[in-house]
XYZ file of C-alpha atoms in Angstrom:
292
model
C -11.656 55.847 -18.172
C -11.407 59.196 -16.337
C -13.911 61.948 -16.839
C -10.996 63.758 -18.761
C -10.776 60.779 -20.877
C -14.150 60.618 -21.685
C -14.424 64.176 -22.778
C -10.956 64.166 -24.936
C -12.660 60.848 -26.650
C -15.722 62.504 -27.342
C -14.042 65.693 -29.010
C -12.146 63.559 -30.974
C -14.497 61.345 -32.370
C -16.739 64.321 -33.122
C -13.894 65.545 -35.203
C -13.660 63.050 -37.042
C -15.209 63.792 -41.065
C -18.421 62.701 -41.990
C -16.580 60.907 -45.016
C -14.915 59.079 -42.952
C -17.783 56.790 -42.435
C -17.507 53.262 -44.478
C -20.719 53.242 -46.511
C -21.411 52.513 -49.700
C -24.764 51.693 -52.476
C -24.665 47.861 -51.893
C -23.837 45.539 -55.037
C -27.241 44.378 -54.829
C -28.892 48.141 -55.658
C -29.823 48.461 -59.377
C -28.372 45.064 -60.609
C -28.118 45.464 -64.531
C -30.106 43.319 -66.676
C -28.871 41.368 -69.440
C -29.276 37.337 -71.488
C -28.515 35.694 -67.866
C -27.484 32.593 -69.287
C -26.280 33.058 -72.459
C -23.185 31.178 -73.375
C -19.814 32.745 -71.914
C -17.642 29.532 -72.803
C -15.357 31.045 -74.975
C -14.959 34.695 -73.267
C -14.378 32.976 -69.658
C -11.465 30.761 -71.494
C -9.887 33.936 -72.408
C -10.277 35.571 -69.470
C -8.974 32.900 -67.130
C -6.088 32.982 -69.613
C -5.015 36.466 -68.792
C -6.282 36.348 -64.962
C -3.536 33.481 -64.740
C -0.358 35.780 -65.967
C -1.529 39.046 -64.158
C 1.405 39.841 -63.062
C 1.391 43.704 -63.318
C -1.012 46.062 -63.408
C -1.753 46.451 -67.360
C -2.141 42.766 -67.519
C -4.595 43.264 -64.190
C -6.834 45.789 -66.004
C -6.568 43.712 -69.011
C -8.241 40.543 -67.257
C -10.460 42.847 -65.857
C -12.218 44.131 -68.992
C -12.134 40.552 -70.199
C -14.008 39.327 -67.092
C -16.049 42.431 -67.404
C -17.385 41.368 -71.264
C -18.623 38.371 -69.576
C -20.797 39.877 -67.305
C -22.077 42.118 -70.350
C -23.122 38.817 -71.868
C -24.803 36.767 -68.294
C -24.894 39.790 -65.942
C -25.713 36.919 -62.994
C -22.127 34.805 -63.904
C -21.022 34.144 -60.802
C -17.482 33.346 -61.434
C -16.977 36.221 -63.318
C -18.349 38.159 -60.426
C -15.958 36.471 -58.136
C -12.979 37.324 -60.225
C -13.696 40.520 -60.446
C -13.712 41.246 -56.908
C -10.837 39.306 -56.521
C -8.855 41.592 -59.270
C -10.229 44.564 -57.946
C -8.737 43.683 -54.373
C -5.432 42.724 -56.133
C -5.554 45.906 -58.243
C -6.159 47.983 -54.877
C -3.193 46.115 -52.512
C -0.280 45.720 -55.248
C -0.583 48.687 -58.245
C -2.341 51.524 -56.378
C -0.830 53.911 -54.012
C -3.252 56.531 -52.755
C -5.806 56.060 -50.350
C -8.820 57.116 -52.611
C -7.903 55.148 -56.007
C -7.085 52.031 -53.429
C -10.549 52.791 -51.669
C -12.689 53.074 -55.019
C -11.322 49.661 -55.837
C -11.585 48.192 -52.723
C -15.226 48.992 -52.986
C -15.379 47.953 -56.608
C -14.478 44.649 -55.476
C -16.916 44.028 -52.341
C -19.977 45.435 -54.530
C -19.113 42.835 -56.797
C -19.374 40.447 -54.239
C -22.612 41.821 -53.006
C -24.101 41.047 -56.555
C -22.794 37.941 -56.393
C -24.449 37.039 -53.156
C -28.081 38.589 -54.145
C -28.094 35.816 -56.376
C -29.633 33.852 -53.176
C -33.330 34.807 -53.515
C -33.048 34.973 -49.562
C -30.175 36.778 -49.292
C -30.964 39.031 -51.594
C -34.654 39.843 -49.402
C -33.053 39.924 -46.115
C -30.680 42.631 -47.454
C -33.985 44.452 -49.192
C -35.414 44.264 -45.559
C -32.743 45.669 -43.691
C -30.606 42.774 -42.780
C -26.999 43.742 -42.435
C -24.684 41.383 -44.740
C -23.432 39.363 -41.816
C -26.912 38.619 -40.749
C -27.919 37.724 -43.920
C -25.477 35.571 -45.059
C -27.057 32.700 -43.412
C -28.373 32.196 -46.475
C -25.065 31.984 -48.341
C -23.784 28.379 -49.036
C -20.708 26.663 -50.418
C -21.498 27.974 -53.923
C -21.362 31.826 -52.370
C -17.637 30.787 -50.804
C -15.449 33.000 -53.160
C -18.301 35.653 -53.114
C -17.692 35.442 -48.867
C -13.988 35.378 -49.075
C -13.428 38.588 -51.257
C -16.449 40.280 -49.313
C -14.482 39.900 -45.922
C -11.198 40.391 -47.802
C -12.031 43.906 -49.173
C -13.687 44.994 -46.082
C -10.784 44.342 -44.385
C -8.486 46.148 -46.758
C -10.938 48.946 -46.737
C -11.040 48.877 -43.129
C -6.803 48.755 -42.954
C -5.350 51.309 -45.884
C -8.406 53.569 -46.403
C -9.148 54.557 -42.580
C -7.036 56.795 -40.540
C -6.879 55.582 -36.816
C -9.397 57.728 -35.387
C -11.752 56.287 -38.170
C -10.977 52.864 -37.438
C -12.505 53.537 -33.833
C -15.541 54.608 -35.282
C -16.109 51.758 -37.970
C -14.512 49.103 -36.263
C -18.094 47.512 -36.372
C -17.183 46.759 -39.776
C -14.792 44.484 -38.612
C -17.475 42.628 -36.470
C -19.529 42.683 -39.797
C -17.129 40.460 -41.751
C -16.378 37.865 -38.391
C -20.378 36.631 -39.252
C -19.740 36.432 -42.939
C -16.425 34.688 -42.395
C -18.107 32.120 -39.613
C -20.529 31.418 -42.379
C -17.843 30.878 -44.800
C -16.251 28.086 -42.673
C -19.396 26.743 -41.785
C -19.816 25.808 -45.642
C -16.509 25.672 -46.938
C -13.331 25.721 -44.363
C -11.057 24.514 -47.130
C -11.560 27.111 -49.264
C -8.475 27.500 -51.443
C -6.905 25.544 -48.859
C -5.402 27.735 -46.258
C -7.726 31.225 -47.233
C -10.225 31.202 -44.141
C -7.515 29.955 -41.705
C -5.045 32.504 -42.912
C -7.993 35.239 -42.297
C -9.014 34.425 -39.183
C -5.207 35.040 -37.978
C -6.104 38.831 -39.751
C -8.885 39.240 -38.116
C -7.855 37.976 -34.155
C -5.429 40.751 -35.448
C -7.081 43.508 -36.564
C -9.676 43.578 -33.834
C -8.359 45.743 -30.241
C -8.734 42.995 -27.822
C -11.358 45.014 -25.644
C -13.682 44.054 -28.837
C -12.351 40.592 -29.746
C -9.288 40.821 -31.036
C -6.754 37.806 -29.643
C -2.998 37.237 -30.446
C -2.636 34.131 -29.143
C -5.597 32.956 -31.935
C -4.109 35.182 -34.467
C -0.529 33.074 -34.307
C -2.595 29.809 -33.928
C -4.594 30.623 -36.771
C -1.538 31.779 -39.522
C 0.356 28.140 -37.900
C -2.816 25.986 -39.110
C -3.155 27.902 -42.188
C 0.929 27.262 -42.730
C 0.103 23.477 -41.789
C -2.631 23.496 -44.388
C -0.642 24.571 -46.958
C 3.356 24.400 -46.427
C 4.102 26.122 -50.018
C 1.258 29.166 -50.017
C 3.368 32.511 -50.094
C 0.522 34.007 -48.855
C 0.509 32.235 -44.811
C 4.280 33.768 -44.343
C 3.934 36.846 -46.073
C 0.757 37.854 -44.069
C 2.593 36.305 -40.839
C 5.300 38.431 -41.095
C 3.367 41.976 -42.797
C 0.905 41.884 -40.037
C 1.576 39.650 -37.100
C 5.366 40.068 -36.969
C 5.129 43.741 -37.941
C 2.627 43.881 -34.485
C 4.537 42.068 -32.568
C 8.066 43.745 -33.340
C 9.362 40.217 -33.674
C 12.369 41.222 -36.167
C 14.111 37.540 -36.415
C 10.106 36.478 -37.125
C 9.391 38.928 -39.625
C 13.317 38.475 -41.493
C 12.698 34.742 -41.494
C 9.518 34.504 -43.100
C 10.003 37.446 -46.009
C 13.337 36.006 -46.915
C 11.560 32.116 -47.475
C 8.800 34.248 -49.507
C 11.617 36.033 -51.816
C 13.462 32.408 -52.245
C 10.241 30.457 -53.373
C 9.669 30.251 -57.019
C 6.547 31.835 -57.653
C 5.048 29.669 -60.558
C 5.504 26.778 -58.045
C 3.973 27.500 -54.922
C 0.399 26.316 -53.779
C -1.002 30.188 -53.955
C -1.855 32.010 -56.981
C 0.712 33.329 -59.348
C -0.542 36.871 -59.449
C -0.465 37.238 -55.987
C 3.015 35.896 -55.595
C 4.025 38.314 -57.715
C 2.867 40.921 -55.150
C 3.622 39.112 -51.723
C 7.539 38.774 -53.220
C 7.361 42.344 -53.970
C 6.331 43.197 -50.602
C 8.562 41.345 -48.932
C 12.072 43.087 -51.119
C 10.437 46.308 -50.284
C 9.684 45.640 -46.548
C 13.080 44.064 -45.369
C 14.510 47.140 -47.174
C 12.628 49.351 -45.077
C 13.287 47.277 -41.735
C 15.087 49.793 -39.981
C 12.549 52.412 -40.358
């Protein structure tokens, strides 16, 4: 990089708002107390029912309150916690347009996570000491998986919709941040709903510039084993063609894999029905917009 270069960098990231910075109060900060334990039987049955059929964004909100009067009961439930990030996420990548409602859920979502994770005694004092997440998480295990997945899931989406481009340069660490938790993740649970991890490590061989890690030719091998893994997830040909595709300019790619989303019944397929509902969405809106 010239001298010219170097200077034109610096003004620019200097530039860049203070706000910009991703930080937020971790999930694990002032955890609220509560009958950890007490039976949730009945309210997690209904909840599960609604999560299920949340196929718009009143019926997301509505499994979210019902998810949310479990954790008023046993403040520590830890699928609750997990389906609450989850529905944040969805809330934040299918119903919400602007970058600050999408960014408030986004973070809704990974400092539910967080909570979740604190429920590791060791976790939870690494953190306390000054750990970073991915550092810590060696003390995550296969029972921490969805907490893991959603954590590196909202990151990401944080990290994609919410940043501008000069921001992105700046926080890219972030990025780094969720390649440890997502290692750890496949250290205890690779299969994790089947083609999730394999299907993220194509995003994040993506996401990353290649000067810092990012790879192509492990992004495309990644989304093919994650296909393999599971032939009738919308999700692997969705993301292929949104991200990878969409990178690539490879039109004939991207056509090919949002028309077999649209023609896939979405009550059938091997990923979850609210999601479907989104990825087939997506995919009407994005071939319309082709051109552009």
């Amino acid at each position: 990089m010239t001298t010219r270069n170097r200077l034109l960098a610096t003004v620019l990231l200097c530039t860049i708002p203070m706000t910009g910075c991703l930080t937020w109060r971790p999930g694990w900060e002032g955890l609220p107390t509560g009958a950890s334990g007490a039976s949730t039987e009945q309210a997690s049955r209904e909840a599960e029912l609604l999560l299920a059929d949340a196929d718009s964004e009143p019926k997301v909100r509505a499994a979210l309150a019902a998810w949310q009067r479990v954790l008023e009961t046993d403040p520590g439930h830890q699928l609750a916690l997990a389906r609450m990030a989850e529905l944040h996420v969805l809330l934040g990548a299918a119903y919400l347009d602007s970058r600050g409602a999408k960014k408030e859920a986004y973070l809704a979502g990974v400092r539910a996570c967080e909570r979740a994770m604190a429920a590791s005694p060791e976790f939870a004092a690494a953190v306390k000491g000054g750990a970073p997440v991915d550092e810590a998480s060696r003390w995550l295990g296969r029972e921490h998986a969805a907490a893991m997945f959603w954590w590196v899931t909202g990151v990401s989406y944080l990290f994609k919709e919410c940043q501008t481009p000069p921001q992105r340069v700046v926080n890219f660490r972030w990025m780094k941040r969720t390649q440890g938790v997502l290692q750890r993740l496949t250290e205890e649970d690779a299969a994790f709903q089947e083609d999730a991890v394999q299907f993220t490590w194509g995003i994040f061989y993506l996401a990353l510039p290649r000067s810092v890690g990012g790879d192509m030719t492990k992004s495309a091998a990644a989304f093919e084993r994650a296909i393999a893994i599971a032939p009738t997830s919308l999700l692997n040909r969705w993301g292929r063609a949104r991200y990878f595709h969409a990178k690539t300019g490879d039109r004939a790619g991207f056509e090919a894999d949002m028309r077999w989303v649209l023609a896939q019944d979405p009550r059938a397929a091997s990923s979850a029905y609210r999601w479907n509902v989104h990825f087939q969405r997506d995919a009407r809106r994005a071939l319309g917009l082709a051109d552009r």
